[in-house]
Short mmCIF file of C-alpha atoms in Angstrom, two decimals:
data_model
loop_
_atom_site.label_atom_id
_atom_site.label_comp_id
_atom_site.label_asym_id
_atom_site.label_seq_id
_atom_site.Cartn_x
_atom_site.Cartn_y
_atom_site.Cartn_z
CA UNK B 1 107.98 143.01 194.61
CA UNK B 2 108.15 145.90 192.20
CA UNK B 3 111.11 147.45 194.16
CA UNK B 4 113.46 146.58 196.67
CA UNK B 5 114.47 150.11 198.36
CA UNK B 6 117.30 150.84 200.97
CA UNK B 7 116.15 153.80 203.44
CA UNK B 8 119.10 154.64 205.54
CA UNK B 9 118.63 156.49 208.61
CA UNK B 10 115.61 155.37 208.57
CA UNK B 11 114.70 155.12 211.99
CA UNK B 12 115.60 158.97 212.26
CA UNK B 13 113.32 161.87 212.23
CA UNK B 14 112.77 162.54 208.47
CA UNK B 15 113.71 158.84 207.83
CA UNK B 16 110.91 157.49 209.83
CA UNK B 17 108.90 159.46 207.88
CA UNK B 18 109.92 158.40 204.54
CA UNK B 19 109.93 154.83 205.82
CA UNK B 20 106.38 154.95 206.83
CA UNK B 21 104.98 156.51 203.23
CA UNK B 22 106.83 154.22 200.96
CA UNK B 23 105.91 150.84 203.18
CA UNK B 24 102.24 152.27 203.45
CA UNK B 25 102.08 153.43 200.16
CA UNK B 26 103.57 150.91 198.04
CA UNK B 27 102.71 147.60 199.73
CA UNK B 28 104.56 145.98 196.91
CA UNK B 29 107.98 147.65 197.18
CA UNK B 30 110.35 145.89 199.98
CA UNK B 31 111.40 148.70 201.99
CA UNK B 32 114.95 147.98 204.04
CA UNK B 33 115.38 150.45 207.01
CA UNK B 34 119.27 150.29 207.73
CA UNK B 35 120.05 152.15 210.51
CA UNK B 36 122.90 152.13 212.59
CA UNK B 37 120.79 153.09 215.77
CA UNK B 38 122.88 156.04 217.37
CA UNK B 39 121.71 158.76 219.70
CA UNK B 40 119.23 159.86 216.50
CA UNK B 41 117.78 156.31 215.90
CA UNK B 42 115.07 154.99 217.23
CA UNK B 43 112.88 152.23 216.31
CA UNK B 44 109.97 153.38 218.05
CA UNK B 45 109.53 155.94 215.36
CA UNK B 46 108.25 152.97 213.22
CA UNK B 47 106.18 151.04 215.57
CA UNK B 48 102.89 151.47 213.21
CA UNK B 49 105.14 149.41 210.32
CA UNK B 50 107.27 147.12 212.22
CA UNK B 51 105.27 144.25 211.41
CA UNK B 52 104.18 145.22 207.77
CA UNK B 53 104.97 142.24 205.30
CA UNK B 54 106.90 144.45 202.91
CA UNK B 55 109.04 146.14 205.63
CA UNK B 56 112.60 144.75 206.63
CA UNK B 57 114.70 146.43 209.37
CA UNK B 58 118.73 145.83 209.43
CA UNK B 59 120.94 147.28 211.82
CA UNK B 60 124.07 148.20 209.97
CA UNK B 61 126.75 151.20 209.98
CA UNK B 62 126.82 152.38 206.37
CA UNK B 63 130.67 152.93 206.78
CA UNK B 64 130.83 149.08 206.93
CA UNK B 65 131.11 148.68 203.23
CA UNK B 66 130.83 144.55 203.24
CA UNK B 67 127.49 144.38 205.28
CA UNK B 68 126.00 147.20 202.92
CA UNK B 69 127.18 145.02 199.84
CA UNK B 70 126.01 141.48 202.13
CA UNK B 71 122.08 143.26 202.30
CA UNK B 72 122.03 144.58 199.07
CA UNK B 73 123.00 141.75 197.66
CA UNK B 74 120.49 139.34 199.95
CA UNK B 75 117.45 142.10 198.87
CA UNK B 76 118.13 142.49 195.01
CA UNK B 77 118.24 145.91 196.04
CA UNK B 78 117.50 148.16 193.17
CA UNK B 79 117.16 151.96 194.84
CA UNK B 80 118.82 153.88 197.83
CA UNK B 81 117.60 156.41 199.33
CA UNK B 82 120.38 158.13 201.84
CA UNK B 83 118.97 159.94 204.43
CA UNK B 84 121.39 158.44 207.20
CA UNK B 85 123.82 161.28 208.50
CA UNK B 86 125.12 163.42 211.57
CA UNK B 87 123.04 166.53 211.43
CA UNK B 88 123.76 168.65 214.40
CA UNK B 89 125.77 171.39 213.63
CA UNK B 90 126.48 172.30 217.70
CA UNK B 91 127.90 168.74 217.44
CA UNK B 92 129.98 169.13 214.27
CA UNK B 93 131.75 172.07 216.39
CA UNK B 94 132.53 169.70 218.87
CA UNK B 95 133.56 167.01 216.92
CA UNK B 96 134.32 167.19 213.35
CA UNK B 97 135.89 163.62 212.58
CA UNK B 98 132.48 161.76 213.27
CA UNK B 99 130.98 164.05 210.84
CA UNK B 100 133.36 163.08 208.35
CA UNK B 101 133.02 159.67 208.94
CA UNK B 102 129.45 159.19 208.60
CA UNK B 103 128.60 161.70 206.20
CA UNK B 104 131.62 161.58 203.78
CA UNK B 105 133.07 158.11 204.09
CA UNK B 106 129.63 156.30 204.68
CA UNK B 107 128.35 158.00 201.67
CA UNK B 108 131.34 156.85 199.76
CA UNK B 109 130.61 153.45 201.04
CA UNK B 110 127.27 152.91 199.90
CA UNK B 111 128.05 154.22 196.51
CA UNK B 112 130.67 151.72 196.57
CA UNK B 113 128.80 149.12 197.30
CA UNK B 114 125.72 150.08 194.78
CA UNK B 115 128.52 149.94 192.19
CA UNK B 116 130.00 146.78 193.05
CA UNK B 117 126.94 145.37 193.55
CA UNK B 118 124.87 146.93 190.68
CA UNK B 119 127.65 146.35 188.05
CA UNK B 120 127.31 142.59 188.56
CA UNK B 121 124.29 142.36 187.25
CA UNK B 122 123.59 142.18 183.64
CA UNK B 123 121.29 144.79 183.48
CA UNK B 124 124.10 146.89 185.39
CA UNK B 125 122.51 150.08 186.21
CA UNK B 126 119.01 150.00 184.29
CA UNK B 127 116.88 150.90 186.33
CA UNK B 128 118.57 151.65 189.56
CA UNK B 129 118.66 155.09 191.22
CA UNK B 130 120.79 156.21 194.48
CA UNK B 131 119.06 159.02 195.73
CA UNK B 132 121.02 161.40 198.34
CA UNK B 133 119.03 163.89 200.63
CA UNK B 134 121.30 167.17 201.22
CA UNK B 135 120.69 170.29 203.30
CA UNK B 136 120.03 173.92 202.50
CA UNK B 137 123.47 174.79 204.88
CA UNK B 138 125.85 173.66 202.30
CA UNK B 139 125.06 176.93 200.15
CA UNK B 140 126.38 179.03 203.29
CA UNK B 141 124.41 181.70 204.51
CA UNK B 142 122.22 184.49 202.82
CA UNK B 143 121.87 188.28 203.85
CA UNK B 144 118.88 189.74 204.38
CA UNK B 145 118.01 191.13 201.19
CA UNK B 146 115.24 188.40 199.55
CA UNK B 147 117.71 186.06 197.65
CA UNK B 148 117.08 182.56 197.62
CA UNK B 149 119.86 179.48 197.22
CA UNK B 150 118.60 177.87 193.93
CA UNK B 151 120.46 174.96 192.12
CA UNK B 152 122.96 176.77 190.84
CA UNK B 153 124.36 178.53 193.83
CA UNK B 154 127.68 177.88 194.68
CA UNK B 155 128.48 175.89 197.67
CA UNK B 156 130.10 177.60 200.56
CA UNK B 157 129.41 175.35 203.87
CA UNK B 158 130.51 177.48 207.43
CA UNK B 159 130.13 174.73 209.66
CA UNK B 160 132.07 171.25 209.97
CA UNK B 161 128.46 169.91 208.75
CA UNK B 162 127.78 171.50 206.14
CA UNK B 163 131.28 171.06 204.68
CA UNK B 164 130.80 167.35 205.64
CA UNK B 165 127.39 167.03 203.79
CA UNK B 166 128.82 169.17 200.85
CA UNK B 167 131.65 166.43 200.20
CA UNK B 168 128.99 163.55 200.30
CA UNK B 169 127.12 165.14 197.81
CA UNK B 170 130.15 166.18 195.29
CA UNK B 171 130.98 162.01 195.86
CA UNK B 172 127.83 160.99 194.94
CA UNK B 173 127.90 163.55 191.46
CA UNK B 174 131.43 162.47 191.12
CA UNK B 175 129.67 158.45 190.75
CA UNK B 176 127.38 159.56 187.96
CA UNK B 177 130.09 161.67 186.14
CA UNK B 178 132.97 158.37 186.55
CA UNK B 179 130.56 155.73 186.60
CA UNK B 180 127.23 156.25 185.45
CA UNK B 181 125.65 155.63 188.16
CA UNK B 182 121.87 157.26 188.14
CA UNK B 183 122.02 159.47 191.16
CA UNK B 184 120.00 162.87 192.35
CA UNK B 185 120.74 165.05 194.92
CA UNK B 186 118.52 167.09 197.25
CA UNK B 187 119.02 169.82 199.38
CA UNK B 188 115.95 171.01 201.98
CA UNK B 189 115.47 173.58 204.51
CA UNK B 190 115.23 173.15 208.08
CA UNK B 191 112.30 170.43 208.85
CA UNK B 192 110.02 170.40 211.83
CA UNK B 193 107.23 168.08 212.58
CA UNK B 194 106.88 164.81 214.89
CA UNK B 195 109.45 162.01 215.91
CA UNK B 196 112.11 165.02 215.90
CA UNK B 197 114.97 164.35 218.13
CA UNK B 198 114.91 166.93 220.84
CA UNK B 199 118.52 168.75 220.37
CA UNK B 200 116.83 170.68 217.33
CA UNK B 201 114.94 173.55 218.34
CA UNK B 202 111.20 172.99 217.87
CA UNK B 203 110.93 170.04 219.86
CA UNK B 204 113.57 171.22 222.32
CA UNK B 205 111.54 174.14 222.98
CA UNK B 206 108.33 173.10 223.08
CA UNK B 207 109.60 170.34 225.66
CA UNK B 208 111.45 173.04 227.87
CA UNK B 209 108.08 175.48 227.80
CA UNK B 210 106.00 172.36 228.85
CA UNK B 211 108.30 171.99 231.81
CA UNK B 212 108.89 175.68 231.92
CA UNK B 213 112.46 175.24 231.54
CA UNK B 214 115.05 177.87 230.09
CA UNK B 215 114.95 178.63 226.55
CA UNK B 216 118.33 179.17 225.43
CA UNK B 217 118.42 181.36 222.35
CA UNK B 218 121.92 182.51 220.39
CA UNK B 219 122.53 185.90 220.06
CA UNK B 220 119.46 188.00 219.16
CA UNK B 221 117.40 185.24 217.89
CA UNK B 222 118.06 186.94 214.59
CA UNK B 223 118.67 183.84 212.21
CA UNK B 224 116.32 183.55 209.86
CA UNK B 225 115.69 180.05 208.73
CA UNK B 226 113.31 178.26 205.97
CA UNK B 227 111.37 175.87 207.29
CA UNK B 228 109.32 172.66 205.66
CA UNK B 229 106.53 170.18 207.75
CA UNK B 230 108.61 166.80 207.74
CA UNK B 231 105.69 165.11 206.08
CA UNK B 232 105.45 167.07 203.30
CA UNK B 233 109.55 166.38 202.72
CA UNK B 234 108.69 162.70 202.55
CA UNK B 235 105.97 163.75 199.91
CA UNK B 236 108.47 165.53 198.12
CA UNK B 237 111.18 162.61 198.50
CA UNK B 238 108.65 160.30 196.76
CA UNK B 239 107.84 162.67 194.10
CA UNK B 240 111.42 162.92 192.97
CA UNK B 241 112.22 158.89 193.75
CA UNK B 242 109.74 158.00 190.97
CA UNK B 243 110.12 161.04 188.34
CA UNK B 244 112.78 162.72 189.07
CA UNK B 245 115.75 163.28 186.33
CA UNK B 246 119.07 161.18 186.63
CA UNK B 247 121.92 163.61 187.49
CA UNK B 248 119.71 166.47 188.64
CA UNK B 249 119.40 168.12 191.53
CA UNK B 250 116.38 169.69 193.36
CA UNK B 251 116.32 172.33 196.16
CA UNK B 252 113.00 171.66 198.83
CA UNK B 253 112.12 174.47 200.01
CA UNK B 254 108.74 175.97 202.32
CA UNK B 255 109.10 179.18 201.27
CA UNK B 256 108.12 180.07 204.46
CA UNK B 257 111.32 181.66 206.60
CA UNK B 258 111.01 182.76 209.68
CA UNK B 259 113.49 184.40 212.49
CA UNK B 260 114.52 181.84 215.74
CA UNK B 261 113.17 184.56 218.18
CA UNK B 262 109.76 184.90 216.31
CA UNK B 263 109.18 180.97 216.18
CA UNK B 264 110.36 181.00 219.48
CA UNK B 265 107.40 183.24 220.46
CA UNK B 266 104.73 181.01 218.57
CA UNK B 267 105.95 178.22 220.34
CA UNK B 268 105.28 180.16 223.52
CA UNK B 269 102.01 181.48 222.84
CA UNK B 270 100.99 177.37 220.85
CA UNK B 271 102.22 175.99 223.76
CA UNK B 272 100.55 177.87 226.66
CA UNK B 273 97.18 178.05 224.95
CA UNK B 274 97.20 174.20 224.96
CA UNK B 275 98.17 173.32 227.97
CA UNK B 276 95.26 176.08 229.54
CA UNK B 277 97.91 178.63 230.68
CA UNK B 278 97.49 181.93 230.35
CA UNK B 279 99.03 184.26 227.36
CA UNK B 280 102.46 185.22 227.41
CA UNK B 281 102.98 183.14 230.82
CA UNK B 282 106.11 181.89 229.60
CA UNK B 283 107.87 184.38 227.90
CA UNK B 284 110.31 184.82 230.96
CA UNK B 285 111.95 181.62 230.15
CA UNK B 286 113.31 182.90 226.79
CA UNK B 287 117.56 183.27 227.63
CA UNK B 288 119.84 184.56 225.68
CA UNK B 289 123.15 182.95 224.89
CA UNK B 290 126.23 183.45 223.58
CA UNK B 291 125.89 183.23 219.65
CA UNK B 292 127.15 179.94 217.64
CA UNK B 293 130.48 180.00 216.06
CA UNK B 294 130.16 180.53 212.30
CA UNK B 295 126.42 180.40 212.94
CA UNK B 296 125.08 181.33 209.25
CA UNK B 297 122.37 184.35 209.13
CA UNK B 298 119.89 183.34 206.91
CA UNK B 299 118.91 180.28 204.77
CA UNK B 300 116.24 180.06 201.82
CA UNK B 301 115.23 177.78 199.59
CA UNK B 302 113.64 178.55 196.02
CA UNK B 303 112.03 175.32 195.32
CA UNK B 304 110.80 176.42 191.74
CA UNK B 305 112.22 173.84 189.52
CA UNK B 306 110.37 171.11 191.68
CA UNK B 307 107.41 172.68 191.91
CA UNK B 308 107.50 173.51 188.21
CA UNK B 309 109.07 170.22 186.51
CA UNK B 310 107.11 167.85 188.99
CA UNK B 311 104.76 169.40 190.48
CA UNK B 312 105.31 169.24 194.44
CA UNK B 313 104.84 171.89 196.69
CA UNK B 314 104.23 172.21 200.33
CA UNK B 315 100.67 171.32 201.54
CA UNK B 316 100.77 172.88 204.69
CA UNK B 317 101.43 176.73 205.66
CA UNK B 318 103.63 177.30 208.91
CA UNK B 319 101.03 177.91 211.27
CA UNK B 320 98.95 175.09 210.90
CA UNK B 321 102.23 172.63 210.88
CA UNK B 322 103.39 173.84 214.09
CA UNK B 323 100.06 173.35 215.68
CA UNK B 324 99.86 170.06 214.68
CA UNK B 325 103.92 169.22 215.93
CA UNK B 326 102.94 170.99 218.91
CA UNK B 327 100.21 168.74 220.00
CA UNK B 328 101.80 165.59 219.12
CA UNK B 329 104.69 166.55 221.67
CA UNK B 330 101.99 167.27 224.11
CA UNK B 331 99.99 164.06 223.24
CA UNK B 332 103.06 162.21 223.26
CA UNK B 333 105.09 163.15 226.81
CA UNK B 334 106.15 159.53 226.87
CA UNK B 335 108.13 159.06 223.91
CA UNK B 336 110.05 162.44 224.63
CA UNK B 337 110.81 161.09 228.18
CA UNK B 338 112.11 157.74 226.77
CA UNK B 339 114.27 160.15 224.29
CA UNK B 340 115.54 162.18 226.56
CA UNK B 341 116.10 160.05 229.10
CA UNK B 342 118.16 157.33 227.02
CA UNK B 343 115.86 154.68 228.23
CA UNK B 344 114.92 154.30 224.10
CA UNK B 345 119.16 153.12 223.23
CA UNK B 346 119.83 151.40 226.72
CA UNK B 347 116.84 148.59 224.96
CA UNK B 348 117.79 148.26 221.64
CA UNK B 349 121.46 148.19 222.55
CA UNK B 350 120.26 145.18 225.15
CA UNK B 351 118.39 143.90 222.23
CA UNK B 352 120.84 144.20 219.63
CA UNK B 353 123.95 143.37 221.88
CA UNK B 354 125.14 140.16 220.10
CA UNK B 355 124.10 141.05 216.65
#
């Protein structure tokens, strides 16, 4: 095995999705999915790799520093890429400490552990890299006036999230600068695509239309938001794994930003004309609620230096992403009622109950 790689979260939406290229792609890398398997993780997501000779699933809390250290230790793990985190910001409102937990001390615990373990070999860090995926929302919000968040924009995080994500990513440039440890940091815009867990909006929505349920949208629907197929962030994942700079960081961006209300309405019109109904049929379930608390205007992402000093960019425009996410919710009613109905954690928590 060329590489022995730890995905993290990887039973999650963009997890999955990173799990599936790198065990498909490189069939001699071992690929560990840890994943905790909360409300978000689900190892149904990876049922077309769960019996691929280079992939190895361990259920594990990355807070629990000793079985992080136990696995890397058993793998020879040489990479990390940490995707595993609480990402709903509704959530965060609600409850701030398990942000913390997960996103700032489990981040701090798998950095510990890659430095325990990694600086017991004689090699030390040659030729390991932790790689941490960020968000967009730790730059705070943007007005309306056609500036983008770039590398060098100063972090400002509104939400109990955001903040939470910021601190895991000044820990993880805090390892490089104290340690040397080879890290890089991304932050990405808002991703949409299949496997999505449906509390975010685009599967939520297309879900409620489908069952012609309300559509509950904050304020005016006037947030503007940058959004990027899920795939093509895995693409972009891999392209910085294998070339990216030690130290850096690189924003991923769509370049494509759109207002809630006016995805909202694609949604409507993607959904309807699939399922055979007529145009505009359900508009009327489109409800507005009362706005989010500190619920940032606008985010953008000027992916530039990526595109430019690796050459990634995305592969699909907006409108031909959505249709695709929009008919593999429709193709795929059973999954979403297993999600939404719980029937998905109820198993693996019966499978995994003595583990």
């Amino acid at each position: 095995m060329k590489h022995h790689i730890i995905i993290t979260g990887g039973a999650g939406f963009i997890g999955s999705h990173v799990v599936r290229l790198f065990v498909n792609k490189y069939p001699d890398y071992e690929i560990i999915c840890l994943d905790k398997l909360t409300y978000a993780g689900n190892l149904e997501n990876l049922k077309d790799v769960e019996d691929a000779p280079n992939y190895t699933f361990v259920k594990a809390d990355i807070c629990d520093l000793d079985t992080v250290l136990s696995v890397m230790r058993g793998h020879g793990v040489d990479g990390i890429i940490h995707l595993a985190a609480e990402s709903h910001v509704d959530r965060s409102i609600r409850d701030p400490f398990t942000f913390a937990r997960t996103n700032v001390l489990g981040t701090l615990s798998l950095l510990q552990a890659a430095k325990t373990y990694w600086e017991s070999l004689p090699e030390r860090y040659e030729g390991k890299r932790f790689y941490h995926i960020s968000t967009d929302e730790v730059y705070g919000a943007l007005e309306n006036d056609g500036t983008l968040f770039t590398e060098q924009t100063k972090y400002q995080p509104h939400s109990p999230y955001s903040a939470s994500k910021a601190s895991s990513d000044h820990f993880v440039r805090a390892f490089h600068d104290t340690y040397g440890m080879p890290t890089i940091v991304t932050n990405c815009s808002n991703n949409y695509g299949p496997y999505q867990f449906p509390e975010k909006l685009i599967p939520l929505f297309i879900n409620n239309i489908r069952h012609r349920k309300p559509l509950p949208v904050y304020g005016k629907g006037e947030n503007v938001r940058d959004w990027l197929y899920v795939v093509d962030h895995a693409r972009a994942i891999d392209t910085i794994y294998h070339h990216g700079i030690i130290a850096e960081t690189y924003n991923i961006g769509g370049f494509n930003e759109w207002r809630n209300i006016d995805i909202i309405h694609v949604l409507i019109r993607t959904v309807d004309r699939l399922l055979g109904r007529p145009e505009g049929a359900d508009l009327d379930l489109i409800t507005y609620v009362t706005d989010r608390q500190g619920h940032d205007l606008r985010y953008a992402i000027d992916s530039t230096k990526l595109k430019n000093e690796l050459g990634w960019e995305p592969s699909l425009q907006f409108e031909e992403g959505i249709e695709k996410t929009v008919q593999w919710y429709l193709d795929n009613q059973e999954w979403m009622d297993r999600v939404t109905s719980g029937d998905y954690q109820r198993y693996y928590e019966e499978m995994y109950k003595d583990r």
